[in-house]
XYZ file of C-alpha atoms in Angstrom:
341
model
C 1.795 5.150 -9.226
C 4.058 1.754 -8.053
C 4.371 0.251 -11.204
C 3.523 1.356 -15.022
C 2.714 -1.716 -17.468
C 1.770 -2.314 -21.047
C -1.343 -4.410 -22.287
C -1.417 -5.564 -26.168
C -4.434 -7.388 -27.834
C -3.031 -8.424 -30.352
C -4.504 -7.423 -33.248
C -2.940 -8.376 -36.682
C -4.473 -8.111 -40.003
C -3.538 -8.604 -43.649
C -3.495 -4.783 -44.685
C -1.469 -2.753 -46.119
C -2.656 -0.985 -43.754
C -1.501 -2.477 -40.726
C 2.039 -3.218 -39.376
C 0.839 -6.444 -37.854
C -0.231 -8.610 -40.585
C -0.024 -12.251 -39.559
C -0.321 -14.325 -36.777
C 3.334 -14.783 -36.884
C 3.801 -10.787 -36.897
C 1.830 -10.799 -33.486
C 3.607 -12.571 -31.659
C 6.919 -11.938 -32.580
C 6.132 -8.153 -32.624
C 5.111 -9.045 -28.739
C 8.214 -10.389 -27.912
C 10.463 -7.494 -29.398
C 7.754 -4.532 -27.549
C 8.833 -6.670 -24.367
C 12.123 -6.300 -24.720
C 11.988 -2.961 -25.807
C 9.524 -2.173 -22.783
C 12.099 -3.656 -20.175
C 15.264 -1.502 -21.565
C 12.370 1.587 -21.512
C 12.211 0.373 -17.876
C 8.790 -0.922 -17.968
C 7.413 -2.824 -14.778
C 5.142 -5.053 -17.270
C 4.810 -6.759 -20.250
C 0.495 -8.137 -20.270
C -1.388 -9.612 -23.145
C -5.041 -10.263 -23.721
C -6.921 -13.373 -24.855
C -9.727 -13.992 -27.610
C -10.155 -17.037 -29.140
C -10.855 -17.492 -32.737
C -10.115 -14.099 -33.204
C -7.402 -12.672 -35.377
C -5.961 -11.596 -32.238
C -3.410 -13.836 -29.670
C -4.854 -16.823 -28.311
C -2.814 -18.994 -26.972
C -0.976 -17.109 -24.686
C 1.586 -19.458 -22.421
C 4.465 -20.016 -25.328
C 4.805 -16.311 -25.824
C 5.091 -15.663 -22.146
C 8.052 -18.631 -22.450
C 10.163 -16.589 -25.100
C 9.683 -13.355 -23.890
C 10.675 -15.067 -20.273
C 13.551 -16.333 -22.223
C 14.571 -12.971 -23.457
C 13.957 -10.652 -20.077
C 15.064 -10.629 -16.742
C 12.915 -8.459 -14.833
C 9.980 -7.072 -16.686
C 6.437 -8.925 -14.838
C 5.177 -10.585 -17.798
C 0.696 -11.429 -17.506
C -2.165 -11.310 -18.941
C -4.992 -9.178 -19.091
C -7.293 -11.763 -18.733
C -7.596 -15.878 -20.483
C -11.367 -16.222 -20.927
C -11.275 -19.529 -17.961
C -14.530 -20.899 -20.043
C -12.193 -22.396 -22.135
C -9.510 -23.626 -19.840
C -8.686 -27.009 -18.180
C -7.287 -25.783 -14.945
C -4.914 -28.977 -14.466
C -3.166 -28.413 -18.103
C -3.782 -24.485 -17.357
C -1.442 -25.401 -14.283
C 1.313 -27.524 -15.922
C 1.752 -24.452 -18.756
C 1.619 -21.592 -16.736
C 4.198 -23.117 -14.328
C 6.060 -24.037 -17.196
C 5.880 -20.269 -18.120
C 6.849 -19.094 -14.907
C 9.829 -21.499 -14.553
C 11.249 -20.242 -17.762
C 10.883 -17.011 -16.486
C 11.882 -16.465 -13.193
C 8.730 -16.586 -11.457
C 7.805 -13.295 -12.935
C 4.348 -14.693 -14.500
C 1.143 -12.051 -13.438
C -1.881 -14.267 -14.178
C -4.917 -12.294 -15.253
C -8.007 -14.409 -15.523
C -11.583 -14.074 -15.665
C -15.179 -15.592 -16.285
C -14.227 -13.839 -19.947
C -16.033 -11.544 -22.375
C -18.377 -12.114 -25.418
C -16.742 -13.946 -27.891
C -16.297 -13.940 -31.382
C -18.318 -16.926 -31.808
C -21.558 -18.374 -30.341
C -20.576 -20.575 -27.099
C -16.979 -20.909 -28.318
C -15.675 -22.655 -25.217
C -18.176 -25.837 -26.189
C -16.094 -26.617 -28.933
C -13.266 -26.509 -26.657
C -14.933 -29.213 -24.973
C -16.887 -27.398 -21.724
C -20.749 -26.914 -21.272
C -21.809 -25.459 -18.064
C -22.858 -28.521 -15.517
C -26.834 -29.073 -14.981
C -28.221 -25.842 -13.155
C -24.983 -23.727 -14.069
C -24.081 -21.650 -16.129
C -21.433 -19.991 -18.345
C -19.845 -17.915 -15.714
C -20.224 -20.785 -13.171
C -18.080 -22.809 -15.312
C -16.027 -20.657 -15.208
C -15.291 -19.978 -11.802
C -15.632 -23.251 -10.570
C -12.946 -23.919 -13.573
C -10.827 -20.966 -11.942
C -11.749 -22.908 -8.000
C -9.896 -26.050 -9.558
C -7.241 -23.539 -10.591
C -6.099 -21.798 -7.792
C -7.245 -24.957 -6.203
C -4.269 -26.959 -7.760
C -1.662 -24.345 -7.626
C -1.870 -25.006 -4.079
C 1.195 -27.238 -4.736
C -0.506 -30.014 -2.590
C -0.392 -33.720 -4.463
C -4.193 -35.548 -4.690
C -3.944 -37.925 -7.794
C -3.817 -41.323 -6.500
C 0.059 -42.837 -7.792
C -0.227 -45.944 -10.079
C 2.058 -48.644 -7.918
C 4.346 -49.884 -11.342
C 5.072 -46.781 -12.983
C 6.905 -46.239 -15.809
C 9.418 -43.791 -13.409
C 9.819 -43.890 -9.815
C 7.582 -41.259 -8.017
C 7.750 -39.081 -5.107
C 6.464 -40.605 -2.088
C 2.584 -39.849 -1.317
C 0.163 -38.728 -3.632
C 0.879 -36.629 -6.902
C 0.974 -33.480 -8.363
C 0.935 -31.379 -12.122
C 4.465 -31.065 -12.496
C 6.084 -28.311 -13.853
C 5.189 -26.855 -10.175
C 6.187 -23.144 -9.554
C 6.498 -22.770 -6.007
C 4.660 -18.643 -5.491
C 2.745 -18.433 -8.545
C -0.591 -19.274 -6.751
C 0.101 -15.710 -4.951
C 0.369 -14.225 -8.424
C -2.815 -14.765 -10.027
C -5.261 -11.769 -10.914
C -8.780 -11.763 -11.452
C -10.565 -9.893 -14.353
C -13.428 -8.433 -12.201
C -16.345 -6.247 -14.080
C -18.881 -5.691 -11.182
C -18.247 -5.036 -7.885
C -19.143 -8.564 -6.660
C -16.641 -10.717 -8.643
C -14.199 -8.018 -6.866
C -15.599 -8.828 -4.198
C -15.632 -12.949 -4.522
C -11.648 -12.237 -6.295
C -10.600 -10.727 -2.904
C -11.850 -14.146 -0.524
C -10.012 -16.368 -2.481
C -7.029 -14.053 -2.803
C -6.750 -13.134 -5.948
C -5.154 -9.714 -7.336
C -7.617 -7.299 -9.118
C -7.548 -5.982 -12.472
C -10.039 -3.857 -13.786
C -10.090 -2.607 -17.022
C -11.541 0.141 -19.292
C -14.830 -1.597 -18.895
C -17.245 -2.838 -15.906
C -20.989 -2.890 -15.614
C -22.146 0.010 -15.154
C -24.142 0.034 -11.304
C -24.365 3.519 -10.487
C -24.906 5.735 -13.348
C -21.417 7.470 -12.228
C -19.061 8.153 -13.926
C -16.471 5.118 -14.886
C -13.184 6.540 -12.946
C -15.541 6.778 -9.438
C -16.952 3.491 -10.232
C -13.923 1.723 -10.875
C -12.894 3.117 -7.654
C -15.224 2.428 -5.622
C -15.210 -1.094 -7.015
C -11.057 -1.026 -5.791
C -12.020 0.460 -2.387
C -15.007 -2.944 -1.863
C -12.360 -5.221 -3.333
C -10.051 -4.069 -0.491
C -12.496 -3.741 2.425
C -13.070 -7.756 1.321
C -9.342 -8.896 1.074
C -9.174 -7.394 4.461
C -11.905 -8.851 5.672
C -10.594 -12.555 4.715
C -7.558 -11.955 6.743
C -5.124 -12.801 3.888
C -1.762 -12.061 5.355
C -0.370 -10.615 1.560
C -1.169 -6.920 0.561
C -3.690 -7.308 -2.544
C -2.500 -5.871 -5.628
C -4.911 -3.303 -8.163
C -4.011 -2.794 -11.454
C -6.372 -0.239 -14.042
C -6.065 -0.249 -17.785
C -6.561 2.735 -19.867
C -5.877 4.170 -23.276
C -3.303 7.463 -22.646
C -1.153 8.975 -25.670
C 1.054 11.741 -24.772
C 1.234 13.907 -28.022
C 4.299 14.421 -28.567
C 4.877 15.340 -32.563
C 2.780 15.036 -35.389
C 2.342 11.781 -36.174
C 0.783 11.252 -32.347
C -1.837 14.404 -33.272
C -2.150 13.038 -36.569
C -3.175 9.232 -34.797
C -5.253 10.119 -31.882
C -4.438 13.726 -31.134
C -8.777 14.284 -32.763
C -9.934 11.088 -31.688
C -13.028 12.430 -30.102
C -13.201 9.898 -27.058
C -12.498 12.140 -24.288
C -15.506 11.110 -22.855
C -17.122 7.393 -21.063
C -19.730 5.425 -23.235
C -22.318 3.357 -21.995
C -23.533 0.184 -24.068
C -24.908 -2.930 -23.757
C -22.184 -6.074 -23.743
C -25.486 -8.879 -23.795
C -29.068 -8.734 -23.883
C -28.920 -8.826 -19.833
C -25.302 -6.507 -19.246
C -25.296 -2.551 -19.265
C -21.415 -1.522 -19.228
C -19.937 1.466 -19.001
C -16.426 1.998 -21.056
C -13.780 4.620 -19.829
C -12.521 7.538 -21.827
C -9.375 7.908 -23.339
C -6.615 10.363 -22.664
C -4.738 12.045 -26.042
C -3.093 15.072 -24.724
C 0.654 16.814 -24.434
C 1.780 16.232 -20.980
C 1.126 18.727 -18.963
C -2.320 18.989 -19.788
C -2.781 14.238 -19.554
C -1.302 14.612 -16.169
C -3.806 17.227 -15.245
C -6.546 14.506 -16.675
C -4.715 11.629 -15.037
C -4.127 13.012 -11.318
C -8.394 13.590 -11.506
C -9.581 9.745 -12.375
C -9.920 8.285 -8.697
C -9.005 4.794 -10.021
C -5.688 5.527 -11.327
C -5.487 7.200 -7.552
C -6.289 3.362 -5.882
C -4.737 1.488 -8.010
C -0.844 0.479 -7.741
C -0.393 -0.853 -11.420
C -1.604 1.268 -14.786
C -1.590 -1.010 -17.708
C -1.369 1.345 -20.793
C -3.067 -0.421 -24.215
C -0.775 -0.205 -26.883
C -1.907 0.311 -30.873
C -0.079 -2.583 -31.287
C -0.937 -2.880 -35.159
C 1.122 0.395 -35.371
C 4.371 -1.285 -35.231
C 6.719 -1.654 -32.285
C 8.943 0.822 -33.426
C 5.844 3.159 -32.597
C 5.067 1.722 -29.538
C 8.255 1.908 -28.129
C 7.745 6.000 -28.586
C 4.118 6.070 -27.293
C 5.207 3.900 -23.968
C 8.283 5.996 -23.564
C 6.808 8.907 -23.596
C 4.659 8.338 -21.001
C 7.120 6.725 -18.206
C 9.433 9.845 -19.560
C 6.805 12.840 -19.730
C 4.174 11.613 -17.540
C 4.820 8.726 -14.914
C 7.200 10.769 -12.850
C 4.657 13.251 -12.361
C 2.178 10.140 -10.877
C 4.577 9.083 -8.408
C 6.252 6.168 -10.019
C 9.634 6.512 -9.617
C 11.071 3.519 -12.054
């Protein structure tokens, strides 16, 4: 295990039981947690994107703010739903945030999961072309984004511009060199993992994937990672691919930890349908004393295959408690998993 970071969904709810009661709380606490995680030695601060929900949505202002207040930690998403995105505007926003962060963005994108509203992307002005579905549209947006991030000019300049242009065709600005090589695809199926490899995107595999074989989640996920790496090698990319997996992992260090997670009963995989056609398998959570936790995690084949582990955090329990959650794993579990910090 080379890198360990956290993944936050940025939930907020106006409830007296929540430490994150507003959108402002979710955003400002996300910045504080990223700063604290960097001080602890964590490798990454990643954030989920959901629209029409009391969660984090527009990622680039948040990523830019974190980039301005940190200096080392990777900053990323897991994932941005490409059904909702204008790829050229996204390239500009991502380029600006990456420049502010000094080239530390690691952008996870995907075709998206079921959202809070029906066909929410339609309200953003998008709809699939004739003969396409929403997944096709997301992949098409992705291919345009990847092409734009190569940095080659394609737009015909005005012969009488307001300001002088550089020679040749123009590209969206600001442009951040190297960002194209730090795009990740959140794959729920083996086929889309292979597709991502062919396009030279890194792989993000979360706590959910299509149930394609009926085997335990971690075994299916490990097979997906192997298929991805084989496709990457076959494509002949010169770079080394990266793979992250996400897990809910809690080291039970005190009575508060045990009260929150000690009797969760969530220690086995779950199977269900995320839409009418897709049978999915949801990976188990881990909550135990550090020694037992290390034994359990070493039996997780997908964690062994990945180079990056993202710890999903219960952000509504507040920054202080989530710092404790991350620190407990980094100090008492991660070194036994091969992490050197």
